[in-house]
């Protein structure tokens, strides 16, 4: 029986794709003098800012990552919770299911982008990019979460939207559920569960 559910943020809880892609396009326009179509940037969504910029061949990554964070912040009015997320979380918490977050956002990005949506108190624990030296798809963020909270990996589910999330869960030996409402390249992602809507999760954990 599932006793703990851990969530990714971008593309899983928060519809932030447009805000991030527009910020990335602006940064790449300034730093590389190149135009990137949105579809070319979808594969990097889910990476940390620095890993994303490294992948895209940007120089002086730390400086540019700070610029990217600023540009995303300017776009955070575009970010909204996916429909049904808050209601689903409240039901999980109300039934005593442990809920948490493992995200590729830095703590600063998490505070700016996610906390204004008013559901942070529904999570028992949060792991951000600052908390580990290696990031998704490596298992370190989930392993750090397990280490700090003492939850049992065999009764835990990780919910995410990218192959990076899936590989992180696999490496930590935690079952993975794919959030189809925000999924990037679902054909590349192997999940134990596919969730078409947030309340599908309630059935999986036995609440409906």
mmCIF file of C-alpha atoms in Angstrom, residues 5-195:
data_model
loop_
_atom_site.group_PDB
_atom_site.id
_atom_site.type_symbol
_atom_site.label_atom_id
_atom_site.label_comp_id
_atom_site.label_asym_id
_atom_site.label_seq_id
_atom_site.Cartn_x
_atom_site.Cartn_y
_atom_site.Cartn_z
ATOM 1 C CA UNK A 5 3.682 10.365 -2.550
ATOM 2 C CA UNK A 6 6.454 12.703 -3.691
ATOM 3 C CA UNK A 7 5.871 15.197 -6.491
ATOM 4 C CA UNK A 8 7.961 16.999 -9.060
ATOM 5 C CA UNK A 9 6.912 20.656 -9.515
ATOM 6 C CA UNK A 10 7.235 21.965 -13.093
ATOM 7 C CA UNK A 11 4.901 20.102 -15.428
ATOM 8 C CA UNK A 12 3.456 18.069 -12.567
ATOM 9 C CA UNK A 13 1.997 20.433 -9.978
ATOM 10 C CA UNK A 14 2.657 23.703 -11.781
ATOM 11 C CA UNK A 15 1.931 24.553 -15.406
ATOM 12 C CA UNK A 16 5.071 26.580 -15.984
ATOM 13 C CA UNK A 17 6.212 25.462 -19.437
ATOM 14 C CA UNK A 18 5.379 28.680 -21.290
ATOM 15 C CA UNK A 19 7.000 30.884 -18.647
ATOM 16 C CA UNK A 20 10.216 28.850 -18.713
ATOM 17 C CA UNK A 21 10.401 28.473 -22.495
ATOM 18 C CA UNK A 22 9.891 32.207 -23.110
ATOM 19 C CA UNK A 23 12.610 33.015 -20.571
ATOM 20 C CA UNK A 24 14.965 30.478 -22.153
ATOM 21 C CA UNK A 25 14.325 31.875 -25.621
ATOM 22 C CA UNK A 26 15.166 35.378 -24.411
ATOM 23 C CA UNK A 27 18.365 34.218 -22.707
ATOM 24 C CA UNK A 28 19.486 32.249 -25.768
ATOM 25 C CA UNK A 29 18.689 35.199 -28.014
ATOM 26 C CA UNK A 30 20.950 37.408 -25.887
ATOM 27 C CA UNK A 31 23.735 34.926 -25.158
ATOM 28 C CA UNK A 32 23.964 32.894 -28.369
ATOM 29 C CA UNK A 33 22.318 35.269 -30.871
ATOM 30 C CA UNK A 34 20.086 32.383 -31.916
ATOM 31 C CA UNK A 35 16.366 31.744 -32.112
ATOM 32 C CA UNK A 36 15.151 28.462 -30.641
ATOM 33 C CA UNK A 37 11.642 27.196 -31.483
ATOM 34 C CA UNK A 38 9.648 26.065 -28.463
ATOM 35 C CA UNK A 39 9.688 22.427 -29.570
ATOM 36 C CA UNK A 40 13.501 22.374 -29.472
ATOM 37 C CA UNK A 41 13.459 23.416 -25.817
ATOM 38 C CA UNK A 42 10.877 20.915 -24.572
ATOM 39 C CA UNK A 43 13.515 18.162 -24.045
ATOM 40 C CA UNK A 44 15.428 20.319 -21.525
ATOM 41 C CA UNK A 45 12.405 21.066 -19.350
ATOM 42 C CA UNK A 46 12.897 19.240 -16.077
ATOM 43 C CA UNK A 47 16.639 19.900 -15.883
ATOM 44 C CA UNK A 48 18.156 22.295 -13.371
ATOM 45 C CA UNK A 49 18.821 25.740 -14.843
ATOM 46 C CA UNK A 50 22.585 25.142 -14.938
ATOM 47 C CA UNK A 51 22.312 21.679 -16.492
ATOM 48 C CA UNK A 52 19.881 23.027 -19.077
ATOM 49 C CA UNK A 53 22.231 25.849 -20.073
ATOM 50 C CA UNK A 54 25.200 23.468 -20.209
ATOM 51 C CA UNK A 55 23.229 21.176 -22.487
ATOM 52 C CA UNK A 56 22.406 24.121 -24.766
ATOM 53 C CA UNK A 57 26.066 25.119 -25.015
ATOM 54 C CA UNK A 58 25.880 28.405 -23.125
ATOM 55 C CA UNK A 59 29.112 29.877 -21.733
ATOM 56 C CA UNK A 60 29.470 31.296 -18.203
ATOM 57 C CA UNK A 61 26.650 29.109 -16.957
ATOM 58 C CA UNK A 62 26.414 30.458 -13.404
ATOM 59 C CA UNK A 63 25.980 34.049 -14.588
ATOM 60 C CA UNK A 64 23.456 33.100 -17.244
ATOM 61 C CA UNK A 65 21.529 30.869 -14.815
ATOM 62 C CA UNK A 66 21.005 33.928 -12.604
ATOM 63 C CA UNK A 67 19.687 35.821 -15.616
ATOM 64 C CA UNK A 68 17.385 32.916 -16.497
ATOM 65 C CA UNK A 69 16.003 32.846 -12.954
ATOM 66 C CA UNK A 70 15.257 36.576 -13.224
ATOM 67 C CA UNK A 71 13.514 36.187 -16.588
ATOM 68 C CA UNK A 72 11.419 33.265 -15.348
ATOM 69 C CA UNK A 73 10.471 35.369 -12.317
ATOM 70 C CA UNK A 74 9.190 38.078 -14.671
ATOM 71 C CA UNK A 75 6.983 35.448 -16.305
ATOM 72 C CA UNK A 76 5.666 33.824 -13.152
ATOM 73 C CA UNK A 77 2.254 35.447 -13.654
ATOM 74 C CA UNK A 78 1.873 32.835 -16.412
ATOM 75 C CA UNK A 79 2.316 29.945 -13.976
ATOM 76 C CA UNK A 80 -0.783 28.244 -12.621
ATOM 77 C CA UNK A 81 -1.516 25.053 -10.733
ATOM 78 C CA UNK A 82 -2.953 22.341 -12.933
ATOM 79 C CA UNK A 83 -6.708 21.879 -12.375
ATOM 80 C CA UNK A 84 -7.452 19.429 -9.585
ATOM 81 C CA UNK A 85 -3.997 19.522 -7.984
ATOM 82 C CA UNK A 86 -4.943 21.342 -4.784
ATOM 83 C CA UNK A 87 -8.055 19.232 -4.219
ATOM 84 C CA UNK A 88 -6.121 15.992 -4.765
ATOM 85 C CA UNK A 89 -3.369 17.031 -2.338
ATOM 86 C CA UNK A 90 -5.848 17.965 0.363
ATOM 87 C CA UNK A 91 -7.491 14.544 0.077
ATOM 88 C CA UNK A 92 -4.139 12.755 0.327
ATOM 89 C CA UNK A 93 -3.092 14.754 3.381
ATOM 90 C CA UNK A 94 -6.529 14.372 4.955
ATOM 91 C CA UNK A 95 -6.191 10.585 4.749
ATOM 92 C CA UNK A 96 -2.751 10.596 6.338
ATOM 93 C CA UNK A 97 -0.682 10.054 3.187
ATOM 94 C CA UNK A 98 2.800 11.588 3.470
ATOM 95 C CA UNK A 99 3.282 14.154 0.679
ATOM 96 C CA UNK A 100 6.488 15.858 -0.391
ATOM 97 C CA UNK A 101 8.354 17.567 -3.222
ATOM 98 C CA UNK A 102 11.551 16.736 -5.082
ATOM 99 C CA UNK A 103 12.241 19.408 -7.692
ATOM 100 C CA UNK A 104 15.031 20.566 -10.001
ATOM 101 C CA UNK A 105 14.244 24.140 -8.980
ATOM 102 C CA UNK A 106 16.673 25.874 -6.662
ATOM 103 C CA UNK A 107 15.246 26.985 -3.340
ATOM 104 C CA UNK A 108 15.124 30.570 -4.648
ATOM 105 C CA UNK A 109 13.194 29.455 -7.735
ATOM 106 C CA UNK A 110 10.839 27.361 -5.596
ATOM 107 C CA UNK A 111 10.095 30.292 -3.291
ATOM 108 C CA UNK A 112 9.468 32.713 -6.169
ATOM 109 C CA UNK A 113 7.619 30.418 -8.587
ATOM 110 C CA UNK A 114 5.724 27.979 -6.388
ATOM 111 C CA UNK A 115 5.107 29.322 -2.911
ATOM 112 C CA UNK A 116 2.740 32.130 -4.035
ATOM 113 C CA UNK A 117 0.234 29.437 -5.049
ATOM 114 C CA UNK A 118 -0.474 28.757 -1.386
ATOM 115 C CA UNK A 119 -0.178 24.975 -1.188
ATOM 116 C CA UNK A 120 3.349 24.577 0.199
ATOM 117 C CA UNK A 121 1.964 23.762 3.649
ATOM 118 C CA UNK A 122 0.469 20.574 2.191
ATOM 119 C CA UNK A 123 3.958 19.069 1.871
ATOM 120 C CA UNK A 124 5.860 17.475 4.740
ATOM 121 C CA UNK A 125 9.295 17.964 3.195
ATOM 122 C CA UNK A 126 10.911 19.563 0.136
ATOM 123 C CA UNK A 127 14.175 18.780 -1.668
ATOM 124 C CA UNK A 128 15.457 21.406 -4.127
ATOM 125 C CA UNK A 129 18.437 21.462 -6.488
ATOM 126 C CA UNK A 130 20.575 23.120 -3.791
ATOM 127 C CA UNK A 131 20.268 20.032 -1.574
ATOM 128 C CA UNK A 132 22.336 17.646 -3.723
ATOM 129 C CA UNK A 133 25.430 17.917 -5.877
ATOM 130 C CA UNK A 134 23.974 15.565 -8.486
ATOM 131 C CA UNK A 135 20.514 16.113 -9.909
ATOM 132 C CA UNK A 136 17.863 14.273 -11.911
ATOM 133 C CA UNK A 137 18.147 11.910 -13.735
ATOM 134 C CA UNK A 138 20.527 10.745 -11.005
ATOM 135 C CA UNK A 139 18.694 9.267 -7.979
ATOM 136 C CA UNK A 140 20.387 11.560 -5.445
ATOM 137 C CA UNK A 141 17.461 13.975 -4.873
ATOM 138 C CA UNK A 142 15.037 11.157 -4.025
ATOM 139 C CA UNK A 143 17.666 9.328 -1.971
ATOM 140 C CA UNK A 144 18.254 12.536 -0.003
ATOM 141 C CA UNK A 145 14.507 12.829 0.584
ATOM 142 C CA UNK A 146 14.330 9.249 1.885
ATOM 143 C CA UNK A 147 17.390 9.808 4.082
ATOM 144 C CA UNK A 148 15.960 12.954 5.657
ATOM 145 C CA UNK A 149 12.374 11.764 6.147
ATOM 146 C CA UNK A 150 12.944 8.029 6.840
ATOM 147 C CA UNK A 151 10.030 7.071 4.579
ATOM 148 C CA UNK A 152 10.003 3.543 3.141
ATOM 149 C CA UNK A 153 10.910 3.554 -0.589
ATOM 150 C CA UNK A 154 8.877 0.379 -1.170
ATOM 151 C CA UNK A 155 5.643 2.140 -0.152
ATOM 152 C CA UNK A 156 6.470 5.429 -1.894
ATOM 153 C CA UNK A 157 5.408 6.789 -5.292
ATOM 154 C CA UNK A 158 7.134 9.567 -7.236
ATOM 155 C CA UNK A 159 4.962 11.587 -9.632
ATOM 156 C CA UNK A 160 6.631 13.486 -12.474
ATOM 157 C CA UNK A 161 6.348 14.464 -16.125
ATOM 158 C CA UNK A 162 9.728 13.730 -17.739
ATOM 159 C CA UNK A 163 12.124 10.882 -18.408
ATOM 160 C CA UNK A 164 14.491 12.622 -15.948
ATOM 161 C CA UNK A 165 11.907 12.078 -13.207
ATOM 162 C CA UNK A 166 11.431 8.460 -14.243
ATOM 163 C CA UNK A 167 15.167 7.681 -14.213
ATOM 164 C CA UNK A 168 15.572 9.389 -10.840
ATOM 165 C CA UNK A 169 12.792 7.215 -9.400
ATOM 166 C CA UNK A 170 14.194 4.053 -10.984
ATOM 167 C CA UNK A 171 17.630 4.727 -9.524
ATOM 168 C CA UNK A 172 16.148 5.265 -6.070
ATOM 169 C CA UNK A 173 14.034 2.076 -6.429
ATOM 170 C CA UNK A 174 10.805 4.034 -6.047
ATOM 171 C CA UNK A 175 7.730 3.411 -8.206
ATOM 172 C CA UNK A 176 7.042 6.129 -10.789
ATOM 173 C CA UNK A 177 3.759 7.620 -12.000
ATOM 174 C CA UNK A 178 3.690 9.770 -15.151
ATOM 175 C CA UNK A 179 1.599 12.955 -14.988
ATOM 176 C CA UNK A 180 0.168 12.845 -18.506
ATOM 177 C CA UNK A 181 -1.327 16.360 -18.194
ATOM 178 C CA UNK A 182 2.181 17.825 -18.348
ATOM 179 C CA UNK A 183 4.190 14.933 -19.791
ATOM 180 C CA UNK A 184 7.171 15.678 -22.017
ATOM 181 C CA UNK A 185 7.869 12.955 -24.602
ATOM 182 C CA UNK A 186 5.673 10.309 -22.900
ATOM 183 C CA UNK A 187 6.730 7.800 -25.555
ATOM 184 C CA UNK A 188 10.237 7.852 -24.025
ATOM 185 C CA UNK A 189 9.015 7.393 -20.471
ATOM 186 C CA UNK A 190 8.334 4.034 -18.806
ATOM 187 C CA UNK A 191 6.028 4.385 -15.810
ATOM 188 C CA UNK A 192 4.311 1.930 -13.495
ATOM 189 C CA UNK A 193 1.263 4.202 -13.592
ATOM 190 C CA UNK A 194 -0.005 6.758 -16.108
ATOM 191 C CA UNK A 195 -2.189 9.483 -14.615
#
